[in-house]
PDB file of C-alpha atoms in Angstrom:
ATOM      1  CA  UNK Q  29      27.889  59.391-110.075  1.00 90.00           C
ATOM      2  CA  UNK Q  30      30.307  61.360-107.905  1.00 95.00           C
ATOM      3  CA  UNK Q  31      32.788  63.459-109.356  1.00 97.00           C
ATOM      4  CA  UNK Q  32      36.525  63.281-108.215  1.00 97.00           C
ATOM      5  CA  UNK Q  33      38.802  66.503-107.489  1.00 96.00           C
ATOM      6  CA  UNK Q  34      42.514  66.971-107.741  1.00 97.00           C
ATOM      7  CA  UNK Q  35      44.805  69.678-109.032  1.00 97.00           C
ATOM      8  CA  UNK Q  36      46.217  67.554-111.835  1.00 97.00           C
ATOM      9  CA  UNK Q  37      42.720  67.625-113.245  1.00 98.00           C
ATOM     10  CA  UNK Q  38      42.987  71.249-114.232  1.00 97.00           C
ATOM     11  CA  UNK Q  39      39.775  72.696-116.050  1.00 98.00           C
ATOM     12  CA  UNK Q  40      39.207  68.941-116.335  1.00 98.00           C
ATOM     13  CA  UNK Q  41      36.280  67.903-115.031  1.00 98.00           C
ATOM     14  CA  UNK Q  42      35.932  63.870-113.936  1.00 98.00           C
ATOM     15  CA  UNK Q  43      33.082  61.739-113.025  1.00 98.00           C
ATOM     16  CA  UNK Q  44      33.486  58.197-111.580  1.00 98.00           C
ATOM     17  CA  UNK Q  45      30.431  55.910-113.001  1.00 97.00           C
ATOM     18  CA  UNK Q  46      30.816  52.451-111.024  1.00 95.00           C
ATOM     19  CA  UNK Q  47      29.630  49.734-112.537  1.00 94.00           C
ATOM     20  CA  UNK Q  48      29.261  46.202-113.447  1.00 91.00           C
ATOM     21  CA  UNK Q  49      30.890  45.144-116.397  1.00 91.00           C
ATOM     22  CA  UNK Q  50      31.259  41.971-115.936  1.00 91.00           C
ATOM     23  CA  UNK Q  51      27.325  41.093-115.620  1.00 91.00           C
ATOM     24  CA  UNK Q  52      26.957  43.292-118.448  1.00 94.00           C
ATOM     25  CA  UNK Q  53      29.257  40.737-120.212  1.00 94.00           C
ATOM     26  CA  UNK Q  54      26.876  38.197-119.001  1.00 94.00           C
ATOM     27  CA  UNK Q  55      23.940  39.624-120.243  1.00 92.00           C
ATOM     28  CA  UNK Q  56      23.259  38.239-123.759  1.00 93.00           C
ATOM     29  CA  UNK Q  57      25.511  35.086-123.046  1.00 91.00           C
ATOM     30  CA  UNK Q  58      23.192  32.954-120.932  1.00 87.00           C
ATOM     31  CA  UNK Q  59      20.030  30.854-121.108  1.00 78.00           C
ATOM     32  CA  UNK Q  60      21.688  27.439-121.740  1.00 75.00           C
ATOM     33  CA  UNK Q  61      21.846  24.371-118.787  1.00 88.00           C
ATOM     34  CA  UNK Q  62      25.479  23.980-118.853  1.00 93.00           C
ATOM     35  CA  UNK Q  63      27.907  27.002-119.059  1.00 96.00           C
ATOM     36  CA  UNK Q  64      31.960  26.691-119.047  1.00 97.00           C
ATOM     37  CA  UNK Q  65      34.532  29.254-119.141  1.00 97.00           C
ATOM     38  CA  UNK Q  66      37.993  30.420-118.087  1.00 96.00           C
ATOM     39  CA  UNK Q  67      40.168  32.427-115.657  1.00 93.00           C
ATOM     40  CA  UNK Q  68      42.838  32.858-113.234  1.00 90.00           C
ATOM     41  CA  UNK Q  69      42.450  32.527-109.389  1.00 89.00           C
ATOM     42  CA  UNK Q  70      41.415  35.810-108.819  1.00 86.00           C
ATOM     43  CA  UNK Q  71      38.625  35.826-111.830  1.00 88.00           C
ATOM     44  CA  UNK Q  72      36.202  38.333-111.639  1.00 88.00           C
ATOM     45  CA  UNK Q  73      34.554  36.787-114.518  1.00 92.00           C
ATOM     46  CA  UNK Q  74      34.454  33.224-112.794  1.00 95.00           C
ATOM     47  CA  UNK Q  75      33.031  34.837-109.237  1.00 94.00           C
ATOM     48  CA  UNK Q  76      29.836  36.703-111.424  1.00 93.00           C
ATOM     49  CA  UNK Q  77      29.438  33.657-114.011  1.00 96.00           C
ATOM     50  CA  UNK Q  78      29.326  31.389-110.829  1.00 96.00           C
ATOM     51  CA  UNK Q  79      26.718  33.902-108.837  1.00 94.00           C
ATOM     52  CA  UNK Q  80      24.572  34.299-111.836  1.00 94.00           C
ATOM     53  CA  UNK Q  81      24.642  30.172-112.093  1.00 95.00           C
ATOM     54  CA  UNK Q  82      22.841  29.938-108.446  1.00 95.00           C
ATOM     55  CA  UNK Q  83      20.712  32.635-109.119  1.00 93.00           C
ATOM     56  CA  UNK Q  84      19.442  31.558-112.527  1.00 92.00           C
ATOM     57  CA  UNK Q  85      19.426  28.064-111.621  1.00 93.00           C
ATOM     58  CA  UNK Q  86      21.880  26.734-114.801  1.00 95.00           C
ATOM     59  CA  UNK Q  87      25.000  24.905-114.150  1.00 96.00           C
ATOM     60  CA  UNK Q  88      28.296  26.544-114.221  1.00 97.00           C
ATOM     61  CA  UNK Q  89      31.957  25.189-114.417  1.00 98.00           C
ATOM     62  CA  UNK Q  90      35.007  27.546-114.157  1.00 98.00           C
ATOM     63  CA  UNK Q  91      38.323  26.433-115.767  1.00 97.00           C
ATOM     64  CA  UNK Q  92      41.321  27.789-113.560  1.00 96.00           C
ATOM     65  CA  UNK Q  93      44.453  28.596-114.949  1.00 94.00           C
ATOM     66  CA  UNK Q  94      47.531  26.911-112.894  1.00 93.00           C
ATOM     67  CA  UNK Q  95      47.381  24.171-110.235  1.00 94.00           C
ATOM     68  CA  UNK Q  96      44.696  23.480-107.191  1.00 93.00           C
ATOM     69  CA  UNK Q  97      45.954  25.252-104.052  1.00 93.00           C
ATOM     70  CA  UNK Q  98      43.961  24.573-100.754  1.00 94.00           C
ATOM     71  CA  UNK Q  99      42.506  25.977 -99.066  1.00 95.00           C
ATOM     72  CA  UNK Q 100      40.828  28.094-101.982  1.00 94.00           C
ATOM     73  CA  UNK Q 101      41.405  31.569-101.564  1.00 92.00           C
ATOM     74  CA  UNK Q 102      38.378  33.953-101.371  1.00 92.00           C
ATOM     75  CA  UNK Q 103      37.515  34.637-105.053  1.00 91.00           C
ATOM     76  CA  UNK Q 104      37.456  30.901-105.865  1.00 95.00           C
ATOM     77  CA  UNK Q 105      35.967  29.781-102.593  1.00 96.00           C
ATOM     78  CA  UNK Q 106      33.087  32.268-103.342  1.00 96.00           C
ATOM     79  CA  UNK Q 107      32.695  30.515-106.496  1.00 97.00           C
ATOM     80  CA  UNK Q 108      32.583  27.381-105.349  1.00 97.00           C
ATOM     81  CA  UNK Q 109      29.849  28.227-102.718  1.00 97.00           C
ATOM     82  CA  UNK Q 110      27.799  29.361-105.438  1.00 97.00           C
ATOM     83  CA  UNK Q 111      27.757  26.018-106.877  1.00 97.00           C
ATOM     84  CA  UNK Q 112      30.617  26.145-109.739  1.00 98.00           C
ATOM     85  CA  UNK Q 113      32.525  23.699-110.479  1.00 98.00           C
ATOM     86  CA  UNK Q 114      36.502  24.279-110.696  1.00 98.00           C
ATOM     87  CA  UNK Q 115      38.479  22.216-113.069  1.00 97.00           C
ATOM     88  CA  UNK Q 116      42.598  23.191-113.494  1.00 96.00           C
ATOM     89  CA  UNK Q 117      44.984  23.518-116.729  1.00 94.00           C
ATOM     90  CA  UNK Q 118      48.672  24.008-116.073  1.00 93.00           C
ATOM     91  CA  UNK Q 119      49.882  27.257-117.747  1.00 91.00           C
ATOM     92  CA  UNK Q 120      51.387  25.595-120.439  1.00 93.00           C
ATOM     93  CA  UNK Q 121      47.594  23.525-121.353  1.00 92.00           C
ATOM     94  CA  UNK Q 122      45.593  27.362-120.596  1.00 94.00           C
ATOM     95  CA  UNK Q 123      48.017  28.865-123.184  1.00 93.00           C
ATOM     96  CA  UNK Q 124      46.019  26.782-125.362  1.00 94.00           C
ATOM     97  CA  UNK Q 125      42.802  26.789-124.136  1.00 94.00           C
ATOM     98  CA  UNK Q 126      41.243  28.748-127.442  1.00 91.00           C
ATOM     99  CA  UNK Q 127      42.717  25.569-129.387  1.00 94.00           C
ATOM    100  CA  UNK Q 128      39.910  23.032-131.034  1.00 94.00           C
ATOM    101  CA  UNK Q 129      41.600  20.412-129.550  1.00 94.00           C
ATOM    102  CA  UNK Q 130      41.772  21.648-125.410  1.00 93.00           C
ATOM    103  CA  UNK Q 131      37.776  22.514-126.325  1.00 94.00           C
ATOM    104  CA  UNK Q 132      37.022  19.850-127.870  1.00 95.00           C
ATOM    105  CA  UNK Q 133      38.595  17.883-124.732  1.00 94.00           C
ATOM    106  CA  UNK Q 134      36.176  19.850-122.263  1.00 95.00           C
ATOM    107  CA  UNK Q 135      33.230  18.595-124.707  1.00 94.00           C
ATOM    108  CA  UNK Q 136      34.135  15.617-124.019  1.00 95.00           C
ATOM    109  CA  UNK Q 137      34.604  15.826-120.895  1.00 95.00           C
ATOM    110  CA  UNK Q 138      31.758  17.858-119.699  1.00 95.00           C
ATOM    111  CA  UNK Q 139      29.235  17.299-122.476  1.00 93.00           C
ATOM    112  CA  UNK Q 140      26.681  19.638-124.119  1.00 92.00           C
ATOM    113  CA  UNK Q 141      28.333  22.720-122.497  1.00 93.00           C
ATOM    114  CA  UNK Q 142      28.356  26.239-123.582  1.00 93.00           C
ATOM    115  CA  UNK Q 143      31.969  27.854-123.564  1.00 95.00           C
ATOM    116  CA  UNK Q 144      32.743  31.347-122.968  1.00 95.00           C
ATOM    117  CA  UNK Q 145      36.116  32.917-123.771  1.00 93.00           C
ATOM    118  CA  UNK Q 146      37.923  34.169-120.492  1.00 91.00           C
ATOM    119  CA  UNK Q 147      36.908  37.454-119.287  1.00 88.00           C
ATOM    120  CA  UNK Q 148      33.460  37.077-121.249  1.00 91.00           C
ATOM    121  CA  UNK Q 149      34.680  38.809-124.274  1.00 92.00           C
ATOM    122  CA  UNK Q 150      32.593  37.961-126.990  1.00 95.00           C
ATOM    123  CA  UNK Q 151      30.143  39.347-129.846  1.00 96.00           C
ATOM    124  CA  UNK Q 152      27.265  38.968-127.001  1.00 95.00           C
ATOM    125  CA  UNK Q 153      29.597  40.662-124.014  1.00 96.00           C
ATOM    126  CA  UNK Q 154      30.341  43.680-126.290  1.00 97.00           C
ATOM    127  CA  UNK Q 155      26.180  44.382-126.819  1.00 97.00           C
ATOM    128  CA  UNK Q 156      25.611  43.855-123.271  1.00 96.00           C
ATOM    129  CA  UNK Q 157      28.556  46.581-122.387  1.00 97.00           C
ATOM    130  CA  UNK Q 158      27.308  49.131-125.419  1.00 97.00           C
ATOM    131  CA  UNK Q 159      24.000  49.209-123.479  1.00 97.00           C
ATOM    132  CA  UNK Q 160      26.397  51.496-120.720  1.00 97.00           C
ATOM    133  CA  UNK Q 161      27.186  54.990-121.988  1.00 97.00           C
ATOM    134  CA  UNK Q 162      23.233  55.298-122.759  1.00 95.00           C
ATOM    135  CA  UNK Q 163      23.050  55.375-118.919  1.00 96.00           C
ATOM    136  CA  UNK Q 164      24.541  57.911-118.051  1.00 96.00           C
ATOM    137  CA  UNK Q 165      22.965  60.836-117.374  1.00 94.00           C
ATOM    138  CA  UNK Q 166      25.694  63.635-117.953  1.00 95.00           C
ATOM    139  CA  UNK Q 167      27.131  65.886-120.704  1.00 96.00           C
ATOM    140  CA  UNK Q 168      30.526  64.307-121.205  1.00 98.00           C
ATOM    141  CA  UNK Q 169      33.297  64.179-123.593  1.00 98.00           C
ATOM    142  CA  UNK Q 170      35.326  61.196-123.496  1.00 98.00           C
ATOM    143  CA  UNK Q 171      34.412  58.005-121.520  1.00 98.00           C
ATOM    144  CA  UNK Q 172      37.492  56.224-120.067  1.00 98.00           C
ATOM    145  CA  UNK Q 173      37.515  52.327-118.670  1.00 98.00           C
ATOM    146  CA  UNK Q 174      40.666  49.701-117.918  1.00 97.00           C
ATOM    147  CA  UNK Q 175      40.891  47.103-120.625  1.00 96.00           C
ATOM    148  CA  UNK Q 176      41.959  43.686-119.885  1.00 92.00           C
ATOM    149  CA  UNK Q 177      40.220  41.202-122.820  1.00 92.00           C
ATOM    150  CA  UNK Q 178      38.778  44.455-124.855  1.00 96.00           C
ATOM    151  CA  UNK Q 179      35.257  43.646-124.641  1.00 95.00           C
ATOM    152  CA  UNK Q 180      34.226  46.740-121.914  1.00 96.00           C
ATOM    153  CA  UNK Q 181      35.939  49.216-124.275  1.00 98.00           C
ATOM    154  CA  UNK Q 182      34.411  47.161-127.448  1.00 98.00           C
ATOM    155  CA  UNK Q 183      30.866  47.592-126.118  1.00 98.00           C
ATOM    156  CA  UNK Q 184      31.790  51.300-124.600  1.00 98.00           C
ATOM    157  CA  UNK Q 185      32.869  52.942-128.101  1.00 98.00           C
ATOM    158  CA  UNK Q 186      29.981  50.888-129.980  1.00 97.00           C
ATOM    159  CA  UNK Q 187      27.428  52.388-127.726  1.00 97.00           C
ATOM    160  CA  UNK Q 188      28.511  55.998-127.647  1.00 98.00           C
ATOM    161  CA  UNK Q 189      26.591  59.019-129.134  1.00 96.00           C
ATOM    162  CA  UNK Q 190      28.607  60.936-132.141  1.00 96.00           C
ATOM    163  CA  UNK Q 191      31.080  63.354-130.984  1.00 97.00           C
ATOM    164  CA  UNK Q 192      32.195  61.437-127.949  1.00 98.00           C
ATOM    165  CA  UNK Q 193      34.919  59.002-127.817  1.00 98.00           C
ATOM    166  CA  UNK Q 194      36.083  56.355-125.541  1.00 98.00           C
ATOM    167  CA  UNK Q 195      39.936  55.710-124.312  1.00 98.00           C
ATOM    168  CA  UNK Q 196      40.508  52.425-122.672  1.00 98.00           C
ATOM    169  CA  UNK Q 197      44.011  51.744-120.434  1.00 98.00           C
ATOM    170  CA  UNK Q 198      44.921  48.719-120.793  1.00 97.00           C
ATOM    171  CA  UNK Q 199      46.341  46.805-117.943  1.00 94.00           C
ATOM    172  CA  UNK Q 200      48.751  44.512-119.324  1.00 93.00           C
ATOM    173  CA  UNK Q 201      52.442  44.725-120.174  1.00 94.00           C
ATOM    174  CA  UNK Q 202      52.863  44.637-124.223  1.00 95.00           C
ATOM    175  CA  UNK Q 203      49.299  44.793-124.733  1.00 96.00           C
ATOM    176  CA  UNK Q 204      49.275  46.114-128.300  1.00 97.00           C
ATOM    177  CA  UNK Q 205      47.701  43.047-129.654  1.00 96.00           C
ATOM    178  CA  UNK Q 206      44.350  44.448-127.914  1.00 97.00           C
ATOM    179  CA  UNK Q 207      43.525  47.045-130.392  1.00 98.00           C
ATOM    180  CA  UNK Q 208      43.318  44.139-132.904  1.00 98.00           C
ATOM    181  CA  UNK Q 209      41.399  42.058-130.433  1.00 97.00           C
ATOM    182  CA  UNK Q 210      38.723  45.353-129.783  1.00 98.00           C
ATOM    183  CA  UNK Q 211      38.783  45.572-133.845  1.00 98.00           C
ATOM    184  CA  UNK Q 212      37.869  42.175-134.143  1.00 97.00           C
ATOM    185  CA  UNK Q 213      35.137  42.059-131.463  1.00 97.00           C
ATOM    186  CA  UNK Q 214      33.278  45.232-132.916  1.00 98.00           C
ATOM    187  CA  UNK Q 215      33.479  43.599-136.383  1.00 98.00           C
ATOM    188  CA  UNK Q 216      31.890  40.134-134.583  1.00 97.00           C
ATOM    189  CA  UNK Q 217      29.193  42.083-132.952  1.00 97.00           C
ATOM    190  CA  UNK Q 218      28.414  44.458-135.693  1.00 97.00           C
ATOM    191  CA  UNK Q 219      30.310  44.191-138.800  1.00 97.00           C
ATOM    192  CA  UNK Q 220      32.454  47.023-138.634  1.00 97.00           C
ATOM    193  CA  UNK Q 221      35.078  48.721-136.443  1.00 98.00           C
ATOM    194  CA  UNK Q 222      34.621  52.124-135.051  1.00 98.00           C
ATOM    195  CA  UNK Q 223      36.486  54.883-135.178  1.00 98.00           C
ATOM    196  CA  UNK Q 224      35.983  56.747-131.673  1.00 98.00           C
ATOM    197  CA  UNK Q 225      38.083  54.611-129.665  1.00 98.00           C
ATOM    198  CA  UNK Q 226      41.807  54.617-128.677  1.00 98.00           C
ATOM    199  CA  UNK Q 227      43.644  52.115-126.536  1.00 98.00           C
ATOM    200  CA  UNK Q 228      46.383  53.708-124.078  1.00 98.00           C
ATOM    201  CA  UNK Q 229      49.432  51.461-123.343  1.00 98.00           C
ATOM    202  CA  UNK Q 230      51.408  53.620-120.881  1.00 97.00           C
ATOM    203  CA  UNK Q 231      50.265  52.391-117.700  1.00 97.00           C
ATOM    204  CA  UNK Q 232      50.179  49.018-117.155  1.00 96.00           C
ATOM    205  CA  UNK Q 233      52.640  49.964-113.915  1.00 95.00           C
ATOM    206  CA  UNK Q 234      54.591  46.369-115.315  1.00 94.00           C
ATOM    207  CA  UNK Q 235      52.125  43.963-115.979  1.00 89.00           C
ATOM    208  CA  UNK Q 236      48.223  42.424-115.011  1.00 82.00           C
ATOM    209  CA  UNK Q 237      48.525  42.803-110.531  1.00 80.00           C
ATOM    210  CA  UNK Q 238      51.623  44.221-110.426  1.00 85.00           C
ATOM    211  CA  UNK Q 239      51.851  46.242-107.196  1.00 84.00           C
ATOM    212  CA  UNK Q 240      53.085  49.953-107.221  1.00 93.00           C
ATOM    213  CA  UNK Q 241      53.140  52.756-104.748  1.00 93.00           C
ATOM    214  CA  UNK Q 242      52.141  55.105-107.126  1.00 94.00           C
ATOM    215  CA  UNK Q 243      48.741  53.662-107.478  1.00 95.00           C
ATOM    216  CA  UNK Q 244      46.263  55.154-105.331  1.00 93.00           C
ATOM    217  CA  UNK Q 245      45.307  52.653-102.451  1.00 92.00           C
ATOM    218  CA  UNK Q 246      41.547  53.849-102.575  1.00 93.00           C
ATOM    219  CA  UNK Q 247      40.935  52.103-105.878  1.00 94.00           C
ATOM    220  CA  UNK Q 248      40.797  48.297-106.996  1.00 91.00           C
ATOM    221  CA  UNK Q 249      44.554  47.967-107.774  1.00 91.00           C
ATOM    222  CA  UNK Q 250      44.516  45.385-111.259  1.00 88.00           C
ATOM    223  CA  UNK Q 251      42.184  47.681-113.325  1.00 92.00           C
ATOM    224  CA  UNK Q 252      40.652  50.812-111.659  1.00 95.00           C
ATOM    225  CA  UNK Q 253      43.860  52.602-109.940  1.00 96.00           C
ATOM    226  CA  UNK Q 254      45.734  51.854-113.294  1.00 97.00           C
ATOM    227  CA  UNK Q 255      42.999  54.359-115.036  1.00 98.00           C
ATOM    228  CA  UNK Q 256      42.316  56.603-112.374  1.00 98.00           C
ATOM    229  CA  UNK Q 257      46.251  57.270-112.724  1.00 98.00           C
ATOM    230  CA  UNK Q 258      46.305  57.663-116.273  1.00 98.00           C
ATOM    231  CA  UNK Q 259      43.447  59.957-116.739  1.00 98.00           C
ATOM    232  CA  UNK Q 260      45.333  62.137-114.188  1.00 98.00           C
ATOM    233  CA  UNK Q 261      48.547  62.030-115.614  1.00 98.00           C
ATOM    234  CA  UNK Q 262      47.475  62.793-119.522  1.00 98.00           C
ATOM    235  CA  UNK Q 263      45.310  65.650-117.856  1.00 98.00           C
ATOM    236  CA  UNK Q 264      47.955  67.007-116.126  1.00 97.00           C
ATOM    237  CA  UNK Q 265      49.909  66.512-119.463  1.00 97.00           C
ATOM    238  CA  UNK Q 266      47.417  68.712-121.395  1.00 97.00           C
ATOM    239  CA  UNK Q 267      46.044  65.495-123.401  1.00 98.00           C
ATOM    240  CA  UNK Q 268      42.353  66.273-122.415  1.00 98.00           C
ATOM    241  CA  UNK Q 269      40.900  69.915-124.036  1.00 97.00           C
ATOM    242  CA  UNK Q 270      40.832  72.614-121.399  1.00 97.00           C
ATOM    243  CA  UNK Q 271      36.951  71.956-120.213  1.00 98.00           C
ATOM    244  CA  UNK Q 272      36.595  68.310-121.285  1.00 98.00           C
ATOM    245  CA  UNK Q 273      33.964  66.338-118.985  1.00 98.00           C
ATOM    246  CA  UNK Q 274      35.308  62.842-118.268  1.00 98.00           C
ATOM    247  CA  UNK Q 275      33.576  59.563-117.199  1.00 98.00           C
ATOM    248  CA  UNK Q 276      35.681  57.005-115.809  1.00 98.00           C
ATOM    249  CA  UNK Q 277      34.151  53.879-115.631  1.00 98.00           C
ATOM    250  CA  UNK Q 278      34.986  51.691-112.252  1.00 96.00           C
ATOM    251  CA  UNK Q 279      34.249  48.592-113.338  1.00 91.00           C
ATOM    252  CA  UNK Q 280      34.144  45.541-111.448  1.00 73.00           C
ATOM    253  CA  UNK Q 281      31.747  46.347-108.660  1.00 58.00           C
ATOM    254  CA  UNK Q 282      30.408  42.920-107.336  1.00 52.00           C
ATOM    255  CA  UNK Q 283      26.839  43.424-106.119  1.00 48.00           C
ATOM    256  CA  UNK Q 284      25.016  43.896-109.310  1.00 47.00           C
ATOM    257  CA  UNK Q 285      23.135  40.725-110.176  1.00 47.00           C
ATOM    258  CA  UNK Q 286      22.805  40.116-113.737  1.00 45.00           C
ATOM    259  CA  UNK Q 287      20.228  40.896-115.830  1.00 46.00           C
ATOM    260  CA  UNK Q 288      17.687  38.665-117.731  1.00 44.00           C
ATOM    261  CA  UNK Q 289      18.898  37.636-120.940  1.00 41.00           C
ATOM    262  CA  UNK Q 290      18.001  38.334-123.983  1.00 42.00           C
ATOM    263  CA  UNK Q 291      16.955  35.731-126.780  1.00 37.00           C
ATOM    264  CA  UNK Q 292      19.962  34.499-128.224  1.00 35.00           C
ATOM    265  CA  UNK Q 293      20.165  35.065-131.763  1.00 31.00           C
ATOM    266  CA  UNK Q 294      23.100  34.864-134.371  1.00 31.00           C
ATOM    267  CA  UNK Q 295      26.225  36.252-133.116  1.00 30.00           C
ATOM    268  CA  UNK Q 296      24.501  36.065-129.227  1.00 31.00           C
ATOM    269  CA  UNK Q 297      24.266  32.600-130.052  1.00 27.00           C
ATOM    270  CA  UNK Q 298      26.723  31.685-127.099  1.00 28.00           C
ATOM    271  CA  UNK Q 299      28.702  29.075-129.236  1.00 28.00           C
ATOM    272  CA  UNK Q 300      32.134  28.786-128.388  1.00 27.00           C
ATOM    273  CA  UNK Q 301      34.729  31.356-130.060  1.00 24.00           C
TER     274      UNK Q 301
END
């Protein structure tokens, strides 16, 4: 873990933990033949389901919101090189996708097929990610990562020690709804909500891949810059305790391969939500 330096940081002092989250996500959600799920043509979620597909040896299809454009751009061609198979929905079909009748049209379609919701975020995703703050090895405060579905910062805040809290950015314009959709994802995974988590909606920078020059250019632009600007900002606003050790969790690092599952049992059942 390295830690980062600037003058905004103050008495602040901030560590950078890179990670996987999204084969943390997959953790507890495989073991079946056949596994389907969604995303947009830049997935992150699609690329690791798809890589942990050839690796594990189980089928994998990937659901793409909008049309087929050719020749596949990297993210999707890597996906398809790993075996996965890439069905599309126009917008106004993916809007619906959570529906029982657009899933019970891939059934259909695609047979007995496990479905996961896009970006992984289930009951199962949020164990795998609460598995993260116990390893780190560091005296910290507060633990910070970008939220796009709420599972990372579901998991993060359900794994935490007492006295520590977690603050998620979220990524998307008018993304209040997420602190419902953390809420309900800590009640599906273990029957209450916590209290040691707060979502931050000031940063989106106007919507999910928006492109600003304010962002720094050394950081994965969608989610990481996002935070990294937002933890500076609110320190340099006084919103951090003079002292306060911060982790910022850089999520989306590609090379970690996913982890054996886990038995699936009750809410890591993988059925479709």
């Amino acid at each position: 873990m390295e830690e980062m330096s600037d003058p905004r940081l103050g008495t602040v002092r901030l560590f950078l933990k890179h990670d996987d989250n999204k084969a943390r996500k997959l953790k507890y959600n495989l073991g079946p033949a056949r596994v389907l799920s969604f995303g947009g043509a830049y997935s992150g979620h699609l690329r690791a389901l798809a890589r942990a597909g050839m690796e594990r040896g189980f089928e994998t299809i990937g659901v793409v919101r909008g049309e087929e454009h050719l020749p596949l751009n990297p993210s999707l061609a890597y996906a398809r090189a790993c075996g996965m198979r890439l069905v599309y929905l126009d917008r106004a079909a993916y809007r619906l996708k959570h529906t029982p009748e657009v899933l019970e049209g891939l059934r259909a379609r695609f047979g007995d097929v496990t479905i996961l919701p896009e970006g992984g975020s289930n009951a199962a995703a949020v164990r795998g990610c609460a598995e993260l703050p116990g390893e780190i090895d560091l005296d910290y405060d507060v633990i910070c990562c970008p939220v796009g579905t709420g599972g990372t910062l579901a998991g993060i805040s359900a794994g935490l020690a007492p006295g520590r809290r977690a603050l998620g950015f979220a990524v998307l314009k008018g993304a209040g709804f997420l602190r419902e959709e953390v809420a309900r994802l800590q009640r599906e995974a273990y029957g209450r909500v916590m209290t040691n988590w707060e979502l931050n909606l000031d940063y989106h920078f106007g919507g999910y891949a928006k492109p600003s020059p304010a962002l720094d250019q050394a950081y994965e632009q969608v989610y990481v810059a996002k935070m990294i600007y937002g933890i500076l900002d609110l320190a340099g606003r006084g919103a951090f305790a003079p002292g306060s050790r911060v982790v910022a969790v850089v999520t989306g690092q590609p090379s970690t391969p996913v982890a054996s599952w886990g038995e699936p049992t009750g809410f890591d059942s993988a059925e479709p939500r």
